[in-house]
Amino acid sequence: MTTPVRRSRTPRSRRNTVIGLVLTAAMLFPVYWMINVSLTPQSRMRKDPPDLFPLHPTFSGYRSVLNDQLPYLGTSLLIGLGTVALTLVLSAPAGYALAKLRPRGAGAVGLLLLIAQMIPGIVMAMGFYGIFLNLGIMNTWWGLVVADSTIAVPFGVMIFTAFMSGIPDELMAAAKIDGATTWRTFLLIVLPVSRNAIVTVSLFGFLWAWSDFVFATTLDGGGGMKPITLGIYKYIGNNNQEWNAIMATAVVASIPAAVLLVLAQRYVAAGVTAGAVKD
């Protein structure tokens, strides 16, 4: 009885595998082409047709990255880590309060968080421009941390709320019987078991800050510490013919995001799907 079923499923499985491979190749081809161009000598850049493989690779573009773009990479790293820290400090206690303390108006807060996620970044950037200008904090890296956190915090609160809702209330009751305060219960019991949510929120917060261009060009266009997105934009404007160096900058800027996604994939899958299934 099982043999016909296996025979009928095998062609479909192979077809789905082939389709998946084709779609994956199509999505990854721009990444491959970016790497290919970054290794192509400038003299062969205008060859028609272009080389599909870097037959004569050069690392001059990557040397330019280390010479010209390293300060921008450092600034983006600083902004990304600052955004992660501020996002966790604000979103984790808020998610705990909504999930376990259940204050009045929790439903309205959830609705506001969803609305905050729908506001376009350019609209927020214009509002921040007026606020930052009045406060005198334009062109500062920590101003970008605050701005980027406004995107990451609503997402973080929703992730923490969904994840912490699945933590058994018996843990809270046992801690309360042992004399633990609400804050102590949150720090010593809830946070340690919320590792997947912490990794998920940290990863997305870092990636949003790392790839931000709208806030950066609006709030830090003339600052001394610019993120890598502005570094690439400036480099294209000044050297619009040196495509190997431009692509090398893009490759280097993509490495942290790719590495983090690979390392945290398992935690992100668990954190994003938290609360989707109820017992």
mmCIF file of C-alpha atoms in Angstrom:
data_model
loop_
_atom_site.group_PDB
_atom_site.id
_atom_site.type_symbol
_atom_site.label_atom_id
_atom_site.label_comp_id
_atom_site.label_asym_id
_atom_site.label_seq_id
_atom_site.Cartn_x
_atom_site.Cartn_y
_atom_site.Cartn_z
ATOM 1 C CA MET A 1 0.000 0.000 0.000
ATOM 2 C CA THR A 2 2.858 2.369 0.682
ATOM 3 C CA THR A 3 4.760 1.789 -2.608
ATOM 4 C CA PRO A 4 2.269 3.588 -4.933
ATOM 5 C CA VAL A 5 2.144 6.541 -2.564
ATOM 6 C CA ARG A 6 5.909 6.879 -2.609
ATOM 7 C CA ARG A 7 6.027 6.610 -6.408
ATOM 8 C CA SER A 8 3.334 9.267 -6.811
ATOM 9 C CA ARG A 9 5.060 11.680 -4.472
ATOM 10 C CA THR A 10 8.577 11.334 -5.851
ATOM 11 C CA PRO A 11 8.050 13.320 -9.115
ATOM 12 C CA ARG A 12 6.268 16.085 -7.217
ATOM 13 C CA SER A 13 9.039 16.241 -4.640
ATOM 14 C CA ARG A 14 11.681 16.455 -7.350
ATOM 15 C CA ARG A 15 9.747 19.150 -9.188
ATOM 16 C CA ASN A 16 9.379 21.200 -6.012
ATOM 17 C CA THR A 17 13.088 20.796 -5.328
ATOM 18 C CA VAL A 18 13.991 22.018 -8.807
ATOM 19 C CA ILE A 19 11.618 24.981 -8.509
ATOM 20 C CA GLY A 20 13.063 25.836 -5.114
ATOM 21 C CA LEU A 21 16.623 25.700 -6.451
ATOM 22 C CA VAL A 22 15.738 27.905 -9.432
ATOM 23 C CA LEU A 23 14.021 30.500 -7.236
ATOM 24 C CA THR A 24 16.905 30.458 -4.741
ATOM 25 C CA ALA A 25 19.432 30.924 -7.551
ATOM 26 C CA ALA A 26 17.411 33.833 -8.958
ATOM 27 C CA MET A 27 17.268 35.544 -5.560
ATOM 28 C CA LEU A 28 20.960 34.982 -4.818
ATOM 29 C CA PHE A 29 22.233 36.006 -8.257
ATOM 30 C CA PRO A 30 22.382 39.747 -7.378
ATOM 31 C CA VAL A 31 24.529 38.839 -4.371
ATOM 32 C CA TYR A 32 26.822 36.743 -6.551
ATOM 33 C CA TRP A 33 27.039 39.518 -9.144
ATOM 34 C CA MET A 34 27.929 42.009 -6.431
ATOM 35 C CA ILE A 35 30.803 39.775 -5.325
ATOM 36 C CA ASN A 36 31.853 39.173 -8.932
ATOM 37 C CA VAL A 37 32.009 42.891 -9.737
ATOM 38 C CA SER A 38 33.906 43.602 -6.505
ATOM 39 C CA LEU A 39 36.662 41.237 -7.704
ATOM 40 C CA THR A 40 36.700 42.432 -11.339
ATOM 41 C CA PRO A 41 39.551 44.761 -12.363
ATOM 42 C CA GLN A 42 38.499 48.237 -13.409
ATOM 43 C CA SER A 43 39.997 47.718 -16.863
ATOM 44 C CA ARG A 44 37.621 44.824 -17.567
ATOM 45 C CA MET A 45 34.554 46.535 -16.135
ATOM 46 C CA ARG A 46 33.310 47.778 -19.516
ATOM 47 C CA LYS A 47 33.846 44.496 -21.335
ATOM 48 C CA ASP A 48 30.855 43.370 -23.412
ATOM 49 C CA PRO A 49 29.636 40.836 -22.455
ATOM 50 C CA PRO A 50 30.903 41.060 -18.874
ATOM 51 C CA ASP A 51 32.709 38.145 -17.262
ATOM 52 C CA LEU A 52 30.380 35.757 -15.460
ATOM 53 C CA PHE A 53 33.292 34.687 -13.278
ATOM 54 C CA PRO A 54 36.183 36.795 -11.927
ATOM 55 C CA LEU A 55 38.838 35.360 -14.244
ATOM 56 C CA HIS A 56 41.426 37.919 -13.146
ATOM 57 C CA PRO A 57 40.377 38.799 -9.586
ATOM 58 C CA THR A 58 41.684 41.851 -7.835
ATOM 59 C CA PHE A 59 41.315 42.971 -4.230
ATOM 60 C CA SER A 60 41.942 46.640 -4.880
ATOM 61 C CA GLY A 61 38.302 47.425 -4.131
ATOM 62 C CA TYR A 62 38.561 45.818 -0.708
ATOM 63 C CA ARG A 63 41.732 47.775 0.001
ATOM 64 C CA SER A 64 39.766 50.917 -0.763
ATOM 65 C CA VAL A 65 37.084 49.785 1.668
ATOM 66 C CA LEU A 66 39.617 49.408 4.476
ATOM 67 C CA ASN A 67 41.146 52.788 3.689
ATOM 68 C CA ASP A 68 37.992 54.843 3.141
ATOM 69 C CA GLN A 69 35.012 53.057 4.693
ATOM 70 C CA LEU A 70 36.350 51.652 7.975
ATOM 71 C CA PRO A 71 35.224 54.665 10.079
ATOM 72 C CA TYR A 72 31.709 54.376 8.632
ATOM 73 C CA LEU A 73 31.592 50.680 9.511
ATOM 74 C CA GLY A 74 32.628 51.497 13.076
ATOM 75 C CA THR A 75 29.906 54.122 13.379
ATOM 76 C CA SER A 76 27.251 51.722 12.068
ATOM 77 C CA LEU A 77 28.403 49.094 14.562
ATOM 78 C CA LEU A 78 28.152 51.624 17.389
ATOM 79 C CA ILE A 79 24.666 52.729 16.295
ATOM 80 C CA GLY A 80 23.510 49.136 15.853
ATOM 81 C CA LEU A 81 24.668 48.029 19.311
ATOM 82 C CA GLY A 82 23.208 51.155 20.901
ATOM 83 C CA THR A 83 19.882 50.539 19.185
ATOM 84 C CA VAL A 84 19.842 46.936 20.417
ATOM 85 C CA ALA A 85 20.579 47.987 24.008
ATOM 86 C CA LEU A 86 17.938 50.727 24.071
ATOM 87 C CA THR A 87 15.363 48.501 22.372
ATOM 88 C CA LEU A 88 15.826 45.674 24.869
ATOM 89 C CA VAL A 89 15.730 48.013 27.863
ATOM 90 C CA LEU A 90 12.397 49.470 26.727
ATOM 91 C CA SER A 91 10.632 46.575 25.017
ATOM 92 C CA ALA A 92 11.360 43.673 27.376
ATOM 93 C CA PRO A 93 9.734 45.222 30.500
ATOM 94 C CA ALA A 94 6.852 46.531 28.376
ATOM 95 C CA GLY A 95 6.260 43.091 26.871
ATOM 96 C CA TYR A 96 6.362 41.527 30.344
ATOM 97 C CA ALA A 97 3.840 44.026 31.657
ATOM 98 C CA LEU A 98 1.418 43.421 28.781
ATOM 99 C CA ALA A 99 1.813 39.641 28.913
ATOM 100 C CA LYS A 100 1.781 38.948 32.642
ATOM 101 C CA LEU A 101 0.689 42.035 34.567
ATOM 102 C CA ARG A 102 -2.192 42.719 32.145
ATOM 103 C CA PRO A 103 -2.775 46.408 32.894
ATOM 104 C CA ARG A 104 -5.886 48.267 31.826
ATOM 105 C CA GLY A 105 -5.815 49.385 28.225
ATOM 106 C CA ALA A 106 -3.454 46.600 27.130
ATOM 107 C CA GLY A 107 -5.543 46.066 24.001
ATOM 108 C CA ALA A 108 -5.326 49.741 23.087
ATOM 109 C CA VAL A 109 -1.550 49.636 23.588
ATOM 110 C CA GLY A 110 -1.312 46.664 21.223
ATOM 111 C CA LEU A 111 -3.328 48.554 18.624
ATOM 112 C CA LEU A 112 -1.050 51.593 18.963
ATOM 113 C CA LEU A 113 1.978 49.371 18.464
ATOM 114 C CA LEU A 114 0.519 48.044 15.223
ATOM 115 C CA ILE A 115 -0.246 51.571 14.040
ATOM 116 C CA ALA A 116 3.322 52.635 14.888
ATOM 117 C CA GLN A 117 4.626 49.843 12.648
ATOM 118 C CA MET A 118 2.573 51.206 9.730
ATOM 119 C CA ILE A 119 3.943 54.769 9.800
ATOM 120 C CA PRO A 120 6.414 55.296 6.920
ATOM 121 C CA GLY A 121 9.974 56.011 7.969
ATOM 122 C CA ILE A 122 10.159 59.223 5.932
ATOM 123 C CA VAL A 123 7.194 60.633 7.864
ATOM 124 C CA MET A 124 8.905 59.843 11.163
ATOM 125 C CA ALA A 125 12.169 61.311 9.874
ATOM 126 C CA MET A 126 10.493 64.653 9.153
ATOM 127 C CA GLY A 127 9.059 64.734 12.659
ATOM 128 C CA PHE A 128 12.394 63.833 14.193
ATOM 129 C CA TYR A 129 14.090 66.556 12.162
ATOM 130 C CA GLY A 130 12.050 69.281 13.846
ATOM 131 C CA ILE A 131 12.464 67.735 17.302
ATOM 132 C CA PHE A 132 16.197 67.144 16.967
ATOM 133 C CA LEU A 133 16.718 70.634 15.566
ATOM 134 C CA ASN A 134 14.979 72.236 18.548
ATOM 135 C CA LEU A 135 16.885 70.070 21.027
ATOM 136 C CA GLY A 136 20.221 70.667 19.323
ATOM 137 C CA ILE A 137 21.033 66.984 18.821
ATOM 138 C CA MET A 138 21.291 66.914 15.037
ATOM 139 C CA ASN A 139 24.274 65.111 13.495
ATOM 140 C CA THR A 140 24.920 62.853 16.511
ATOM 141 C CA TRP A 141 25.257 59.085 16.477
ATOM 142 C CA TRP A 142 23.209 58.649 19.628
ATOM 143 C CA GLY A 143 20.430 60.668 18.021
ATOM 144 C CA LEU A 144 20.296 57.979 15.345
ATOM 145 C CA VAL A 145 20.143 55.366 18.114
ATOM 146 C CA VAL A 146 17.016 57.039 19.465
ATOM 147 C CA ALA A 147 15.474 57.367 16.004
ATOM 148 C CA ASP A 148 16.198 53.776 14.977
ATOM 149 C CA SER A 149 14.833 52.504 18.288
ATOM 150 C CA THR A 150 11.422 53.982 17.496
ATOM 151 C CA ILE A 151 11.123 51.377 14.742
ATOM 152 C CA ALA A 152 12.566 48.481 16.731
ATOM 153 C CA VAL A 153 10.760 49.062 20.051
ATOM 154 C CA PRO A 154 7.155 48.469 18.839
ATOM 155 C CA PHE A 155 8.264 45.286 17.101
ATOM 156 C CA GLY A 156 10.174 44.227 20.205
ATOM 157 C CA VAL A 157 7.208 44.797 22.503
ATOM 158 C CA MET A 158 4.969 42.662 20.299
ATOM 159 C CA ILE A 159 7.538 39.843 20.129
ATOM 160 C CA PHE A 160 8.144 39.883 23.889
ATOM 161 C CA THR A 161 4.427 40.013 24.623
ATOM 162 C CA ALA A 162 3.710 37.016 22.391
ATOM 163 C CA PHE A 163 6.626 35.025 23.782
ATOM 164 C CA MET A 164 6.093 35.825 27.454
ATOM 165 C CA SER A 165 2.404 35.016 27.194
ATOM 166 C CA GLY A 166 3.439 31.401 26.730
ATOM 167 C CA ILE A 167 5.453 31.285 29.978
ATOM 168 C CA PRO A 168 3.462 29.322 32.579
ATOM 169 C CA ASP A 169 1.858 31.478 35.259
ATOM 170 C CA GLU A 170 2.929 28.840 37.793
ATOM 171 C CA LEU A 171 6.480 30.183 37.545
ATOM 172 C CA MET A 172 5.254 33.636 38.516
ATOM 173 C CA ALA A 173 3.204 32.226 41.399
ATOM 174 C CA ALA A 174 6.129 30.161 42.717
ATOM 175 C CA ALA A 175 8.408 33.180 42.648
ATOM 176 C CA LYS A 176 5.817 35.270 44.455
ATOM 177 C CA ILE A 177 5.456 32.614 47.158
ATOM 178 C CA ASP A 178 9.241 32.682 47.629
ATOM 179 C CA GLY A 179 9.027 36.422 48.233
ATOM 180 C CA ALA A 180 10.315 37.676 44.890
ATOM 181 C CA THR A 181 9.096 41.077 43.794
ATOM 182 C CA THR A 182 7.651 41.711 40.337
ATOM 183 C CA TRP A 183 10.899 43.244 39.130
ATOM 184 C CA ARG A 184 12.996 40.410 40.573
ATOM 185 C CA THR A 185 10.714 37.833 38.967
ATOM 186 C CA PHE A 186 11.154 39.555 35.627
ATOM 187 C CA LEU A 187 14.959 39.676 35.887
ATOM 188 C CA LEU A 188 15.660 36.229 37.355
ATOM 189 C CA ILE A 189 12.880 34.080 35.894
ATOM 190 C CA VAL A 190 11.229 35.628 32.844
ATOM 191 C CA LEU A 191 14.281 37.010 31.059
ATOM 192 C CA PRO A 192 16.399 33.810 31.233
ATOM 193 C CA VAL A 193 13.641 31.755 29.587
ATOM 194 C CA SER A 194 13.018 34.454 26.952
ATOM 195 C CA ARG A 195 16.313 33.893 25.167
ATOM 196 C CA ASN A 196 14.721 33.273 21.764
ATOM 197 C CA ALA A 197 12.739 36.513 21.962
ATOM 198 C CA ILE A 198 15.811 38.455 23.090
ATOM 199 C CA VAL A 199 17.874 37.148 20.167
ATOM 200 C CA THR A 200 15.066 37.867 17.693
ATOM 201 C CA VAL A 201 14.499 41.435 18.853
ATOM 202 C CA SER A 202 18.242 42.112 19.042
ATOM 203 C CA LEU A 203 18.827 40.805 15.538
ATOM 204 C CA PHE A 204 16.044 42.773 13.888
ATOM 205 C CA GLY A 205 16.906 45.910 15.849
ATOM 206 C CA PHE A 206 20.540 45.672 14.769
ATOM 207 C CA LEU A 207 19.653 45.016 11.126
ATOM 208 C CA TRP A 208 17.249 47.971 11.010
ATOM 209 C CA ALA A 209 19.876 50.275 12.454
ATOM 210 C CA TRP A 210 22.632 48.851 10.248
ATOM 211 C CA SER A 211 20.665 49.292 7.015
ATOM 212 C CA ASP A 212 19.004 52.609 7.869
ATOM 213 C CA PHE A 213 19.404 55.336 5.276
ATOM 214 C CA VAL A 214 16.344 57.559 5.701
ATOM 215 C CA PHE A 215 17.062 58.585 9.299
ATOM 216 C CA ALA A 216 20.787 58.789 8.628
ATOM 217 C CA THR A 217 20.562 61.129 5.658
ATOM 218 C CA THR A 218 17.896 63.273 7.374
ATOM 219 C CA LEU A 219 19.315 63.509 10.894
ATOM 220 C CA ASP A 220 23.068 62.973 10.423
ATOM 221 C CA GLY A 221 23.884 64.145 6.923
ATOM 222 C CA GLY A 222 26.485 66.658 8.114
ATOM 223 C CA GLY A 223 27.794 64.907 11.211
ATOM 224 C CA GLY A 224 31.337 63.760 11.773
ATOM 225 C CA MET A 225 30.303 60.148 12.474
ATOM 226 C CA LYS A 226 28.283 58.780 9.560
ATOM 227 C CA PRO A 227 26.974 55.194 9.192
ATOM 228 C CA ILE A 228 28.009 52.899 6.365
ATOM 229 C CA THR A 229 24.855 53.614 4.349
ATOM 230 C CA LEU A 230 25.913 57.241 4.024
ATOM 231 C CA GLY A 231 29.475 56.092 3.378
ATOM 232 C CA ILE A 232 28.336 54.059 0.378
ATOM 233 C CA TYR A 233 26.154 56.924 -0.845
ATOM 234 C CA LYS A 234 29.028 59.370 -0.550
ATOM 235 C CA TYR A 235 31.431 56.974 -2.215
ATOM 236 C CA ILE A 236 29.126 56.497 -5.198
ATOM 237 C CA GLY A 237 28.811 60.250 -5.574
ATOM 238 C CA ASN A 238 32.562 60.818 -5.510
ATOM 239 C CA ASN A 239 33.684 57.718 -7.416
ATOM 240 C CA ASN A 240 30.792 56.752 -9.632
ATOM 241 C CA GLN A 241 33.080 54.923 -12.071
ATOM 242 C CA GLU A 242 34.934 52.673 -9.596
ATOM 243 C CA TRP A 243 32.319 49.976 -9.387
ATOM 244 C CA ASN A 244 34.628 47.311 -8.014
ATOM 245 C CA ALA A 245 35.294 49.466 -4.951
ATOM 246 C CA ILE A 246 31.597 50.342 -4.634
ATOM 247 C CA MET A 247 30.581 46.689 -4.777
ATOM 248 C CA ALA A 248 33.374 45.734 -2.383
ATOM 249 C CA THR A 249 31.932 48.246 0.085
ATOM 250 C CA ALA A 250 28.490 46.701 -0.347
ATOM 251 C CA VAL A 251 29.902 43.201 0.209
ATOM 252 C CA VAL A 252 31.705 44.213 3.391
ATOM 253 C CA ALA A 253 28.603 46.032 4.649
ATOM 254 C CA SER A 254 26.518 42.890 4.035
ATOM 255 C CA ILE A 255 28.802 40.524 5.948
ATOM 256 C CA PRO A 256 27.649 41.399 9.516
ATOM 257 C CA ALA A 257 23.986 41.000 8.598
ATOM 258 C CA ALA A 258 24.599 37.688 6.819
ATOM 259 C CA VAL A 259 26.678 36.277 9.672
ATOM 260 C CA LEU A 260 24.125 37.293 12.297
ATOM 261 C CA LEU A 261 21.254 35.778 10.309
ATOM 262 C CA VAL A 262 23.088 32.462 9.945
ATOM 263 C CA LEU A 263 24.101 32.273 13.599
ATOM 264 C CA ALA A 264 20.725 33.326 15.002
ATOM 265 C CA GLN A 265 18.449 31.547 12.518
ATOM 266 C CA ARG A 266 17.263 28.907 14.994
ATOM 267 C CA TYR A 267 16.482 31.443 17.720
ATOM 268 C CA VAL A 268 14.742 33.803 15.297
ATOM 269 C CA ALA A 269 12.450 31.046 14.001
ATOM 270 C CA ALA A 270 11.424 30.176 17.566
ATOM 271 C CA GLY A 271 11.055 33.806 18.621
ATOM 272 C CA VAL A 272 8.960 34.960 15.659
ATOM 273 C CA THR A 273 6.549 32.016 15.889
ATOM 274 C CA ALA A 274 6.152 32.385 19.664
ATOM 275 C CA GLY A 275 2.516 32.681 20.638
ATOM 276 C CA ALA A 276 1.264 31.471 17.255
ATOM 277 C CA VAL A 277 0.123 28.148 18.686
ATOM 278 C CA LYS A 278 -1.934 27.977 21.850
ATOM 279 C CA ASP A 279 -2.385 24.857 23.952
#
